[in-house]
JSON list of C-alpha atoms in Angstrom, two decimals:
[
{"chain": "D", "resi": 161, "resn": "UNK", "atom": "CA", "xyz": [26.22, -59.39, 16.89]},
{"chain": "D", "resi": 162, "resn": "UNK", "atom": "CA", "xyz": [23.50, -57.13, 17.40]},
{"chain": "D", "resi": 163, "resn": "UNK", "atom": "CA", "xyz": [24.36, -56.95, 21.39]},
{"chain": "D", "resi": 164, "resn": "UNK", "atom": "CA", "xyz": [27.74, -56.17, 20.64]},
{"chain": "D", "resi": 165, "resn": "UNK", "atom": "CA", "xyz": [26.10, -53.34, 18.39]},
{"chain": "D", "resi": 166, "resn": "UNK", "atom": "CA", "xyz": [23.66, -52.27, 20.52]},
{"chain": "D", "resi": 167, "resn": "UNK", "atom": "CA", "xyz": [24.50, -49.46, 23.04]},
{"chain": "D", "resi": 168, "resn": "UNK", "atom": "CA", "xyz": [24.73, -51.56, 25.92]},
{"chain": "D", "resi": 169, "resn": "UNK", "atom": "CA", "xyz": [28.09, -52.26, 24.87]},
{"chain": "D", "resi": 170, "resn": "UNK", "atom": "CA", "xyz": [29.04, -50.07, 21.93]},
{"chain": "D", "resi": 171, "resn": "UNK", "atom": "CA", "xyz": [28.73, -46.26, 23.02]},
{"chain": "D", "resi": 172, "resn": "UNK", "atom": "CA", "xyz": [27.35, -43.93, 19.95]},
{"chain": "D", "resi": 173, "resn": "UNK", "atom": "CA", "xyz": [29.66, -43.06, 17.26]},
{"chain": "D", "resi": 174, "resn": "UNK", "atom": "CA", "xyz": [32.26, -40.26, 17.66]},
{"chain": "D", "resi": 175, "resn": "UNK", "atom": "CA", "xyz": [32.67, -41.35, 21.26]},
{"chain": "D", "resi": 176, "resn": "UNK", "atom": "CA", "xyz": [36.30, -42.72, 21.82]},
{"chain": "D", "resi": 177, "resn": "UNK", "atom": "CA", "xyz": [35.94, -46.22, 23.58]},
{"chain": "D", "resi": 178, "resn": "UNK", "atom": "CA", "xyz": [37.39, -49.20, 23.28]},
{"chain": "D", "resi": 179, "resn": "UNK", "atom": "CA", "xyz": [36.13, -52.95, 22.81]},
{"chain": "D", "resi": 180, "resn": "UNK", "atom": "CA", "xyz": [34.72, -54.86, 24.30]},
{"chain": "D", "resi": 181, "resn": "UNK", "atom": "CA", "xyz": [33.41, -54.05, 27.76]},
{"chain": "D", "resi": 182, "resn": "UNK", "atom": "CA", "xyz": [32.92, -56.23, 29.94]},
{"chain": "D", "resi": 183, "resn": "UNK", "atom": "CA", "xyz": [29.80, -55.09, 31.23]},
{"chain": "D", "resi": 184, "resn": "UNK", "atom": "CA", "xyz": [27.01, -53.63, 30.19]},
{"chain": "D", "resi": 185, "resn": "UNK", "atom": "CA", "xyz": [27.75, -50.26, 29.98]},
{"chain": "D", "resi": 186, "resn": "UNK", "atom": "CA", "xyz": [23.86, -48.95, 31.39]},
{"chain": "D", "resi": 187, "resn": "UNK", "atom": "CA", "xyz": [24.45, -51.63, 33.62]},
{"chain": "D", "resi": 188, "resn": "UNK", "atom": "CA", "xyz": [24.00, -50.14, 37.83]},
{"chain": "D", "resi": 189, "resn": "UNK", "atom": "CA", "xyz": [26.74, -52.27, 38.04]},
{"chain": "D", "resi": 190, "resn": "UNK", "atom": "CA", "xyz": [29.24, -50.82, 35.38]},
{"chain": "D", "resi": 191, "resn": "UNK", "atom": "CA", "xyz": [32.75, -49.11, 36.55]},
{"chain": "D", "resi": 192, "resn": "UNK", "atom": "CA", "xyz": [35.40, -48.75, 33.82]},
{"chain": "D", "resi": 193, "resn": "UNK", "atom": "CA", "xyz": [37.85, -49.84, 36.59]},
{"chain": "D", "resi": 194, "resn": "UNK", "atom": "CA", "xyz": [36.44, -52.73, 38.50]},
{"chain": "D", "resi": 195, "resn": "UNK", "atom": "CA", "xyz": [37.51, -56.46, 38.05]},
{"chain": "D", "resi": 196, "resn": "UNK", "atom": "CA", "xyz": [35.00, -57.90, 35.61]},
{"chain": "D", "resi": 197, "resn": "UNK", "atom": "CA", "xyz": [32.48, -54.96, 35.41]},
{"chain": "D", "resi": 198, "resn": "UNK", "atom": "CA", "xyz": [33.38, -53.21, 32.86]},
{"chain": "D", "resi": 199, "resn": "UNK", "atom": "CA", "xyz": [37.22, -53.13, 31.64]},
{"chain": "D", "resi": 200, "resn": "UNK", "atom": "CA", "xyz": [38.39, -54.19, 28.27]},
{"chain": "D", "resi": 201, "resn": "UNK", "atom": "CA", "xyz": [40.10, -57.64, 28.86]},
{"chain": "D", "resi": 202, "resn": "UNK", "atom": "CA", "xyz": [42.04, -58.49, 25.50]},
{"chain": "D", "resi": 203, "resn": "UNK", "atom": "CA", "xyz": [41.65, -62.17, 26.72]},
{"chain": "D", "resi": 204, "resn": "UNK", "atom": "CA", "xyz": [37.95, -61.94, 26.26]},
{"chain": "D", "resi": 205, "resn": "UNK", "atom": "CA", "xyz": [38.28, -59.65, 23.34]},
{"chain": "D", "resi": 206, "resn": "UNK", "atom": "CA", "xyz": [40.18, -62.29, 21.25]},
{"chain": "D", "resi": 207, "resn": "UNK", "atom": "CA", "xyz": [37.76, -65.05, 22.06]},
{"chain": "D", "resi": 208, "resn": "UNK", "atom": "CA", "xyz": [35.04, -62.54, 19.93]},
{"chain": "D", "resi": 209, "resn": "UNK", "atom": "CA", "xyz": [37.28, -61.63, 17.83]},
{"chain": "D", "resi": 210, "resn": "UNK", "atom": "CA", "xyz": [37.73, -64.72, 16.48]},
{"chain": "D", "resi": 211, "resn": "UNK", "atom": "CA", "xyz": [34.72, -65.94, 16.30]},
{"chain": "D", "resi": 212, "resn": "UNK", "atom": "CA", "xyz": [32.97, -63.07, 14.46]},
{"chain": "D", "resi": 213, "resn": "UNK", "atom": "CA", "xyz": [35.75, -64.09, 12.04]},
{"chain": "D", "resi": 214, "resn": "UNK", "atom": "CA", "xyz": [34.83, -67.57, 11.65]},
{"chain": "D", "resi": 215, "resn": "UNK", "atom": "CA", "xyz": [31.54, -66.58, 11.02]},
{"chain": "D", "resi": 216, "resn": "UNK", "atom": "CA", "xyz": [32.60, -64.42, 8.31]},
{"chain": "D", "resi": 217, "resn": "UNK", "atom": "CA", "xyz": [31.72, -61.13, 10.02]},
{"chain": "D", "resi": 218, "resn": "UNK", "atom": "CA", "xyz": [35.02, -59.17, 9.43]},
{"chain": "D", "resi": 219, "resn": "UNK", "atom": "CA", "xyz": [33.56, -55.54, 9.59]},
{"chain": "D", "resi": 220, "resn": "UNK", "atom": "CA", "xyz": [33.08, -56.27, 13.37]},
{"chain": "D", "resi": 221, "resn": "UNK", "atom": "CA", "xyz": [36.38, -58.38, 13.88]},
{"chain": "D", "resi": 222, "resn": "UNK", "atom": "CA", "xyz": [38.00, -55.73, 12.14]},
{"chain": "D", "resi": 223, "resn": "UNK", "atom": "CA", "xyz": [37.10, -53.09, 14.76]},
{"chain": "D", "resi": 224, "resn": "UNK", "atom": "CA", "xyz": [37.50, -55.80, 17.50]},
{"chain": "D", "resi": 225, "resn": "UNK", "atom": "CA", "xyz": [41.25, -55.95, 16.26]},
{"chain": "D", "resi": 226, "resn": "UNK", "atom": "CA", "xyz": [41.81, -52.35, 15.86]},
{"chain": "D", "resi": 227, "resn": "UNK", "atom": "CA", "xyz": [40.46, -51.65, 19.50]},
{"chain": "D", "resi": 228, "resn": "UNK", "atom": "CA", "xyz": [43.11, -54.33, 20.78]},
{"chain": "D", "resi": 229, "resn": "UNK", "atom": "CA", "xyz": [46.19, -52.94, 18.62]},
{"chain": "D", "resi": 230, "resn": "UNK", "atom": "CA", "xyz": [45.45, -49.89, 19.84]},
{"chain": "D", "resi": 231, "resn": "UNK", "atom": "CA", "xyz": [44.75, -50.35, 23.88]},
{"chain": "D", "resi": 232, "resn": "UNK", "atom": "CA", "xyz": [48.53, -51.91, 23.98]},
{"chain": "D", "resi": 233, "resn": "UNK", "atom": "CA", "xyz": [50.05, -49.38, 21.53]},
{"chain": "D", "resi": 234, "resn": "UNK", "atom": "CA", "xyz": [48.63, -46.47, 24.39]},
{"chain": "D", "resi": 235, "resn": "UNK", "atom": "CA", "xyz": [49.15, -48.58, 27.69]},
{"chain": "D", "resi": 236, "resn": "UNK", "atom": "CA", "xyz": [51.49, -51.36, 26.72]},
{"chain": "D", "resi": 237, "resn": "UNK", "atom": "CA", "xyz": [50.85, -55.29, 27.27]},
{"chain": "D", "resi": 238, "resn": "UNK", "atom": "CA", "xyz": [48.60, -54.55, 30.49]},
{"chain": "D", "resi": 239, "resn": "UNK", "atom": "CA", "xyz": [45.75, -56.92, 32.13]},
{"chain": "D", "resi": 240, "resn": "UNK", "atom": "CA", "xyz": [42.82, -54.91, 31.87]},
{"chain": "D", "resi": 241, "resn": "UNK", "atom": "CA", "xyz": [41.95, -51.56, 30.26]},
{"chain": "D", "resi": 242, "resn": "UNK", "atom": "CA", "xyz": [39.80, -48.59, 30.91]},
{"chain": "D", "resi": 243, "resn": "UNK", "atom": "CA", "xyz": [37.13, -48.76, 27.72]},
{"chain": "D", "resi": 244, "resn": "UNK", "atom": "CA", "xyz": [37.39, -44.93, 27.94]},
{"chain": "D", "resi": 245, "resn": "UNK", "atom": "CA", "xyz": [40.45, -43.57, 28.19]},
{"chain": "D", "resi": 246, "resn": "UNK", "atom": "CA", "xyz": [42.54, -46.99, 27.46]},
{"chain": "D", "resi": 247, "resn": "UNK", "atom": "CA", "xyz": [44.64, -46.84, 30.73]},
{"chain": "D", "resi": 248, "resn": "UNK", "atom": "CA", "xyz": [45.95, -49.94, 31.75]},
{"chain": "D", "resi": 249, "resn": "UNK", "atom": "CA", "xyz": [45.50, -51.73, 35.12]},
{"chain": "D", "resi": 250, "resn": "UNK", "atom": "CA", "xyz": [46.78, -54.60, 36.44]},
{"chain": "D", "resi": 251, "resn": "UNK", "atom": "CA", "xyz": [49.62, -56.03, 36.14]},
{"chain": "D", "resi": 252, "resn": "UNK", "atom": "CA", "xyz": [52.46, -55.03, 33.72]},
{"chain": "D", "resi": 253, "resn": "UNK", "atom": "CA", "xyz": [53.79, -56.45, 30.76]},
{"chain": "D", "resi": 254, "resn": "UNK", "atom": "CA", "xyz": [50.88, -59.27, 31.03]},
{"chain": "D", "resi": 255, "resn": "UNK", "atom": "CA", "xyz": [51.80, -62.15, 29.43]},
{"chain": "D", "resi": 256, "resn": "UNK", "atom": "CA", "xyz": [48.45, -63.69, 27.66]},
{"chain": "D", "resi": 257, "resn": "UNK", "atom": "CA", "xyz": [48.17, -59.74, 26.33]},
{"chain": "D", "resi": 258, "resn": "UNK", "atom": "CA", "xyz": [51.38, -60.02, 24.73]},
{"chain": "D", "resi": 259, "resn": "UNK", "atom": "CA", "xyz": [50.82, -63.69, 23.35]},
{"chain": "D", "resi": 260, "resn": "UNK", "atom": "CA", "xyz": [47.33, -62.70, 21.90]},
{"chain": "D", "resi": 261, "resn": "UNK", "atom": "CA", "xyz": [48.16, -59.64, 20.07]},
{"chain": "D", "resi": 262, "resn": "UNK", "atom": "CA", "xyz": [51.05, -61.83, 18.53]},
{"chain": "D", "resi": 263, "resn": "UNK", "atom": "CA", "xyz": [48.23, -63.80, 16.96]},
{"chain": "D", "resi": 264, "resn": "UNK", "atom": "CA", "xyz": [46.13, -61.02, 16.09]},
{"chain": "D", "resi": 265, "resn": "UNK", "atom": "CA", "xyz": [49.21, -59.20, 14.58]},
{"chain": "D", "resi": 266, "resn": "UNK", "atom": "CA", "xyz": [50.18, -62.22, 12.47]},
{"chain": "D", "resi": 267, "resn": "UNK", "atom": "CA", "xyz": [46.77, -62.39, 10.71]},
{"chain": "D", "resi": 268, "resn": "UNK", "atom": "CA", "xyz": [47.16, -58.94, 10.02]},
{"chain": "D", "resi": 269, "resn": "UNK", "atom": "CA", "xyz": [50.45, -59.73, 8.25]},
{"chain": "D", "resi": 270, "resn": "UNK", "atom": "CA", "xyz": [48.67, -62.94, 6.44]},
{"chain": "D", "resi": 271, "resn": "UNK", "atom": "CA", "xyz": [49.37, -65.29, 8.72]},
{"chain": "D", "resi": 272, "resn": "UNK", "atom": "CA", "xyz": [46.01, -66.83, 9.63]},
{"chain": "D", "resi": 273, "resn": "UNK", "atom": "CA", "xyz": [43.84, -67.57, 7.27]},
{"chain": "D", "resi": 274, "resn": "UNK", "atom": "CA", "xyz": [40.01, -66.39, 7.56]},
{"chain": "D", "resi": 275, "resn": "UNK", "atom": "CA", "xyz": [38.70, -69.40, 8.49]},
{"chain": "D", "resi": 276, "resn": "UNK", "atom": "CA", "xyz": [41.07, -70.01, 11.33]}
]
């Protein structure tokens, strides 16, 4: 939690960015565009996701969720994302992007229950 938090991978407010990167973004390593080090992946992203919600920390899961929702409602069902600007790269209309945010939108229409 406090990682995810912490600037390493959550820029300062009023900054538009997207979770979670997969890098550290202070990292010498970090490029938003580079396999692994530093695009949004929403595979990863669900794996948080739902575990901040099984451990009852919805605030965070909450903007985990939004940040998915809204990388595919700007770039479509893509393989990885740009934490910045949300641009999609990869491969199109990815298939485990499309199945995920199925599950994330059904618990946003009651589907899943919180301790799921």
């Amino acid at each position: 939690m406090e990682e995810l938090r912490s600037p390493h991978f959550d820029p300062p407010s009023g900054m538009e960015h997207f979770l979670i990167p997969s890098y550290d973004l202070h990292g010498r390593g970090f490029d938003r565009r580079r396999y692994w080090r530093g695009p949004v992946w929403i595979n990863t992203d669900w794996l948080v996701w739902r575990g901040l919600r099984q451990h009852g920390e919805t605030a965070l899961a909450g903007e985990v969720e939004d940040s998915m929702v809204g990388l595919v409602r700007c770039s479509g069902f893509r393989e990885y994302y740009d934490p910045f600007g949300a641009q999609g790269y990869g491969s199109d209309d990815f298939s485990w992007t499309a199945a995920l945010l199925l599950d994330v939108l059904g618990n946003r229409a009651g589907g899943l229950s919180s301790s799921a």
